[in-house]
Coordinates of C-alpha atoms (C1' of nucleotides) in Angstrom, one line a residue:
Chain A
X1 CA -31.3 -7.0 10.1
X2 CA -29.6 -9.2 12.1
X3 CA -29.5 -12.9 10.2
X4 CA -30.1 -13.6 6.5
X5 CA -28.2 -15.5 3.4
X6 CA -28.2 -12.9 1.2
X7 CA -28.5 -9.2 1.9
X8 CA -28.5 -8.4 -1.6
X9 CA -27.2 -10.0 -5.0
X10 CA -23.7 -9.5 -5.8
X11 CA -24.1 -9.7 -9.8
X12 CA -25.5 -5.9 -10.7
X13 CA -24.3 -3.3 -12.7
X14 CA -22.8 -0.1 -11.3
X15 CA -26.0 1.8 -11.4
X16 CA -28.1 -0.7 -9.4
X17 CA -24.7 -1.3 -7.2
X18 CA -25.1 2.6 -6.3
X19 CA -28.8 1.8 -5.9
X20 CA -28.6 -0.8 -3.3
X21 CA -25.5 1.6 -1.5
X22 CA -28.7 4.2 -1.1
X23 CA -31.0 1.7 0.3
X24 CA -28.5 0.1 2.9
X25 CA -27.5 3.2 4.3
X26 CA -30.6 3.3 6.1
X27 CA -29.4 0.4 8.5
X28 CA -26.0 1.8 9.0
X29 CA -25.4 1.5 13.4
X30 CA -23.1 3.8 14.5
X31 CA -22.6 3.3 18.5
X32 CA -20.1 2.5 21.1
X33 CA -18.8 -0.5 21.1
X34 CA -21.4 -2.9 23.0
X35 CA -18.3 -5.1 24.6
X36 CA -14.5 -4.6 25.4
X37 CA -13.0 -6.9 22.1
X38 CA -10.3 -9.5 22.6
X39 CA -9.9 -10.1 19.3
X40 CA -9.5 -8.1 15.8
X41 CA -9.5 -9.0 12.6
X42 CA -7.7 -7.3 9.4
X43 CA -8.8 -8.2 5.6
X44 CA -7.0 -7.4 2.3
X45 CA -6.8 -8.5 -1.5
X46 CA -4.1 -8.9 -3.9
X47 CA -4.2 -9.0 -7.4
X48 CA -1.6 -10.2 -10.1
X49 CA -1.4 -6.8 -12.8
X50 CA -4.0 -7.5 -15.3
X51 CA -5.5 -10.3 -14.4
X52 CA -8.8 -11.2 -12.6
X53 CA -7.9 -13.9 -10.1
X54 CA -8.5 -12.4 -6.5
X55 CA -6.3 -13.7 -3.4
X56 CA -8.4 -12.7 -0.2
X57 CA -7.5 -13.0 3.2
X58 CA -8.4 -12.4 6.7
X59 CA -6.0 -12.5 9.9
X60 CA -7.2 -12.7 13.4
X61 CA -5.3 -10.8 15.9
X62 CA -5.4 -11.3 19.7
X63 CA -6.0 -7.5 20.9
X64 CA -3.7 -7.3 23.9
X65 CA -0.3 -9.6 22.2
X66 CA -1.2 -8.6 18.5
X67 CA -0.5 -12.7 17.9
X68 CA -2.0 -14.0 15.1
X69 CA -4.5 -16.4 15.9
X70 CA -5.9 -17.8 12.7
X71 CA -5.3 -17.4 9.1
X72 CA -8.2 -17.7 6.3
X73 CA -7.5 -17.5 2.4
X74 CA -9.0 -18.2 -0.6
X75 CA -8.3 -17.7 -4.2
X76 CA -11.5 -16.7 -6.2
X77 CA -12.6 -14.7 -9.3
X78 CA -13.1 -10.9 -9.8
X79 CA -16.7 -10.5 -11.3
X80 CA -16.8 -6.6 -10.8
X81 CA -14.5 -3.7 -12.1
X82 CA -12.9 -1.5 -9.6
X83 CA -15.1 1.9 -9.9
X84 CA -14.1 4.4 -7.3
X85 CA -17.4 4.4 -4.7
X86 CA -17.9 0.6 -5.8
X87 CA -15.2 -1.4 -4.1
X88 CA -17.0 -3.6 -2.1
X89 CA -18.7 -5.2 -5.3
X90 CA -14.8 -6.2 -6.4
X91 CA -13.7 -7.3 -3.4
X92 CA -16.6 -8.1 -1.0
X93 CA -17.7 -11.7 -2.3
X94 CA -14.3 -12.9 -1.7
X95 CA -14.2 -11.6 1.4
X96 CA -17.5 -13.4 2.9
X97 CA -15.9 -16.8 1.2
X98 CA -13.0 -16.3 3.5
X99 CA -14.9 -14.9 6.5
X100 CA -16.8 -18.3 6.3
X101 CA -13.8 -20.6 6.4
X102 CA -12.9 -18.8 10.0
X103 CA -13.3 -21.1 12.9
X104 CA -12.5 -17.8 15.3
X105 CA -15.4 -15.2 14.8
X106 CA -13.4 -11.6 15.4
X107 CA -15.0 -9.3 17.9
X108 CA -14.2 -6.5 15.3
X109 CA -12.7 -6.2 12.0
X110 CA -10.6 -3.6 10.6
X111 CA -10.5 -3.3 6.4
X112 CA -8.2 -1.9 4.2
X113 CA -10.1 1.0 2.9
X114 CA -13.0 3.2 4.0
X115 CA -16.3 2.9 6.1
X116 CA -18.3 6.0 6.5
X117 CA -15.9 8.4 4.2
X118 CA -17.2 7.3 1.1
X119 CA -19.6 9.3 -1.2
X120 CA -22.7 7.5 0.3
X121 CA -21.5 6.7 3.5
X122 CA -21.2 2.8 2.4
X123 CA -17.3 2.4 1.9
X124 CA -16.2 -1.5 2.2
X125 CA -16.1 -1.8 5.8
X126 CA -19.7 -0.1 6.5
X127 CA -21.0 -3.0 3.7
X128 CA -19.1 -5.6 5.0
X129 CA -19.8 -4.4 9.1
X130 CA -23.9 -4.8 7.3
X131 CA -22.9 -8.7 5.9
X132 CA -21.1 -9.5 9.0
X133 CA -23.5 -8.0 11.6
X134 CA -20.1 -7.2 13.7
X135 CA -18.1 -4.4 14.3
X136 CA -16.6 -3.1 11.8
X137 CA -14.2 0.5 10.5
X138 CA -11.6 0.9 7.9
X139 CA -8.4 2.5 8.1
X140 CA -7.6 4.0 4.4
X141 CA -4.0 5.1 2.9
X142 CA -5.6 7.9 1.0
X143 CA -8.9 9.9 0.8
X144 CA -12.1 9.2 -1.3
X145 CA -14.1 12.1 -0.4
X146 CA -13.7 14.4 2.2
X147 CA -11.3 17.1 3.6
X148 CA -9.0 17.5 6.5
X149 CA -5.9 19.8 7.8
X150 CA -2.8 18.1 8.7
X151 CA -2.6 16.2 12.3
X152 CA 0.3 17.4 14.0
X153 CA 3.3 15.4 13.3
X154 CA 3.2 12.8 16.4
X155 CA 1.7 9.6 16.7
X156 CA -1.5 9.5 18.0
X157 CA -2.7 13.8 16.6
X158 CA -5.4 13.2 14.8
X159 CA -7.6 15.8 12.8
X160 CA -11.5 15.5 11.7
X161 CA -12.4 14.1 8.1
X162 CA -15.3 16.6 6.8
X163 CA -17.7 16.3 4.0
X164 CA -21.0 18.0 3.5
X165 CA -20.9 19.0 6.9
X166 CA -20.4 16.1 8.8
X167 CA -17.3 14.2 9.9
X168 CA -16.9 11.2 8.8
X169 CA -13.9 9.7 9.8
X170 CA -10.6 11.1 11.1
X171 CA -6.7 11.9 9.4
X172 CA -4.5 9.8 12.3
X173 CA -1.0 9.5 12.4
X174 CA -0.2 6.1 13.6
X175 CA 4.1 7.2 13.6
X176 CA 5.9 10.0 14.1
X177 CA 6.2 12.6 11.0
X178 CA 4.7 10.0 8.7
X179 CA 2.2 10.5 6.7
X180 CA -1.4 9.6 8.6
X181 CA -3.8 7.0 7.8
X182 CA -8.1 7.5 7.4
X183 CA -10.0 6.1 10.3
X184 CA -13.9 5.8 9.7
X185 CA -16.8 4.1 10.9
X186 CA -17.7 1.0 9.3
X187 CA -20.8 -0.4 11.8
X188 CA -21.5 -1.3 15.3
X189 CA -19.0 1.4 16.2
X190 CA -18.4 5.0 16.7
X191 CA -14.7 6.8 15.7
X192 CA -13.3 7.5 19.5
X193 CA -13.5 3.8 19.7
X194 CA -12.2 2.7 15.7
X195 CA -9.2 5.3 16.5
X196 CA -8.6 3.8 19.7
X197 CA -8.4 0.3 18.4
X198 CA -6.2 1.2 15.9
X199 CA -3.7 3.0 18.0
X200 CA -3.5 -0.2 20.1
X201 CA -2.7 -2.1 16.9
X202 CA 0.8 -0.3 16.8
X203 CA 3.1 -2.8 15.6
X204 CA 5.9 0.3 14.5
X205 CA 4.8 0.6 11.2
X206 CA 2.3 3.9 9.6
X207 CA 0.1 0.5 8.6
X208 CA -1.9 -1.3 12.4
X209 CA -1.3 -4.6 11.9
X210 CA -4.3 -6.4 11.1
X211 CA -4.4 -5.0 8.0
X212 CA -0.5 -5.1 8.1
X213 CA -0.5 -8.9 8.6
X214 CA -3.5 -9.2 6.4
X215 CA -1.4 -7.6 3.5
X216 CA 1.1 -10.0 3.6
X217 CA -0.7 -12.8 4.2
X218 CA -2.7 -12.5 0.8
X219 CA 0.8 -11.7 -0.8
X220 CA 2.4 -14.5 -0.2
X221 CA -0.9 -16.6 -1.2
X222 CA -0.7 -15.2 -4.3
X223 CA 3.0 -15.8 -5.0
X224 CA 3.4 -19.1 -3.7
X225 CA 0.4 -21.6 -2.6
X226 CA -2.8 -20.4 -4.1
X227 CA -2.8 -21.6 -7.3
X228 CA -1.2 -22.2 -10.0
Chain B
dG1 C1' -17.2 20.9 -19.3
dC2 C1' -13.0 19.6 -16.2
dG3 C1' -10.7 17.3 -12.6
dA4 C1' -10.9 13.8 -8.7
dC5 C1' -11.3 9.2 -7.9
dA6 C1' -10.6 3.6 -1.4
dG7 C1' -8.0 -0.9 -3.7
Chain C
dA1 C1' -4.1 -3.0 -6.7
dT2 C1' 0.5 -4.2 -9.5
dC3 C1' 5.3 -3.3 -11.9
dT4 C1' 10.4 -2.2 -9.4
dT5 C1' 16.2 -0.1 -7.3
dG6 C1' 18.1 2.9 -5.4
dT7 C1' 18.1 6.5 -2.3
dC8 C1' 17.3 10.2 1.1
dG9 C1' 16.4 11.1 6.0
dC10 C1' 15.8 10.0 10.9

DNA sequence: GCGACAG
DNA sequence: ATCTTGTCGC
């Protein structure tokens, strides 16, 4: 599984969508990092209320500065509904569009959501870490499945993320008495080194700043440029 | 059957 | 996700 076009079609319903999550588990790499990154890379989507049109983005972040290093957008179509488990079928394609328009391949890439903490283990950055055949972990605002007690209230406590007896992820607070994000797994890493990376993203905010940036990149897409 | 439910 | 102003606390 390391070069192909097409892993699997994007246009199925949400039973076969669960399907194919079943049958890509199976490939799922969870290791150490094989290299020390220079680069990360943080992805996000926005959305104007009720309608379909999807603004994606990814921002490329040098490691050691957090300076932005390249910017990729592009302003697509939402084929699939949002169904809690199936993100990745809403927002993946549009992701891979603007993955492709990047000059700057990212050493890792952080998404807005979960990896391994999903019901099957296939959250958007485990399906996307698959696509990319990169490193990949997401860094969630709120839980999908699992549970966790409270990290204590400093930045860097963090506290395991259990669900049928295995830990999938971890609760980390990124700032002081605020509340903490959800650090899993996506592919091609392990959690010491996703919770590491993300503490090193610290730009002051409870958000690291790939995802940060990548927020308010695909914002301002959809408000001004884009389209119209 | 009922409640929960990434973005 | 998106729609939105002020407001409470460090």
């Amino acid at each position: 599984m390391a070069f192909h076009l097409t892993l699997h079609p994007w246009n199925v319903t949400p039973a076969e969508a669960v399907g194919l999550q079943e049958e890509l588990r199976q490939h799922i790499v969870i290791e150490p990092l094989s290299n020390p990154p220079e680069t990360i890379a943080g992805c996000d989507i926005s959305f104007n209320k009720y309608e379909e049109t999807v603004y994606a983005g990814i921002v490329v972040l040098r490691l050691d500065t957090l300076e932005v290093i390249e910017e990729a957008g592009v302003v697509t179509t939402a084929s699939f509904p949002y169904v809690p488990g199936l993100l990745t079928f809403r927002e993946g394609p549009a992701l891979l569009e603007a993955w492709q328009k990047l000059k700057t391949v990212p050493d890792v890439v952080m998404f807005d959501g979960h990896g391994l903490a999903h019901p099957r283990r296939l959250g958007i950055a485990t399906h996307m870490g698959l696509w990319l055949d990169r490193p990949t972990f997401g860094c969630g605002k709120s839980v999908l499945v699992g549970t966790f007690s409270e990290p204590a209230l400093e930045r860097g406590h963090w506290s395991p993320m259990m669900h049928k007896g295995e830990t999938i992820g971890a609760a980390l607070r990124t700032k002081n008495k605020v509340n903490p994000v959800f650090i899993s797994p996506g592919h091609l890493i392990d959690l010491p080194a996703a919770l590491d990376l993300t503490l090193r993203c610290d730009g002051g905010y409870r958000l690291p700043e790939p995802t940060r940036r990548a927020h308010l990149f695909v914002n301002e897409l959809r408000q001004k440029g884009g389209k119209e």
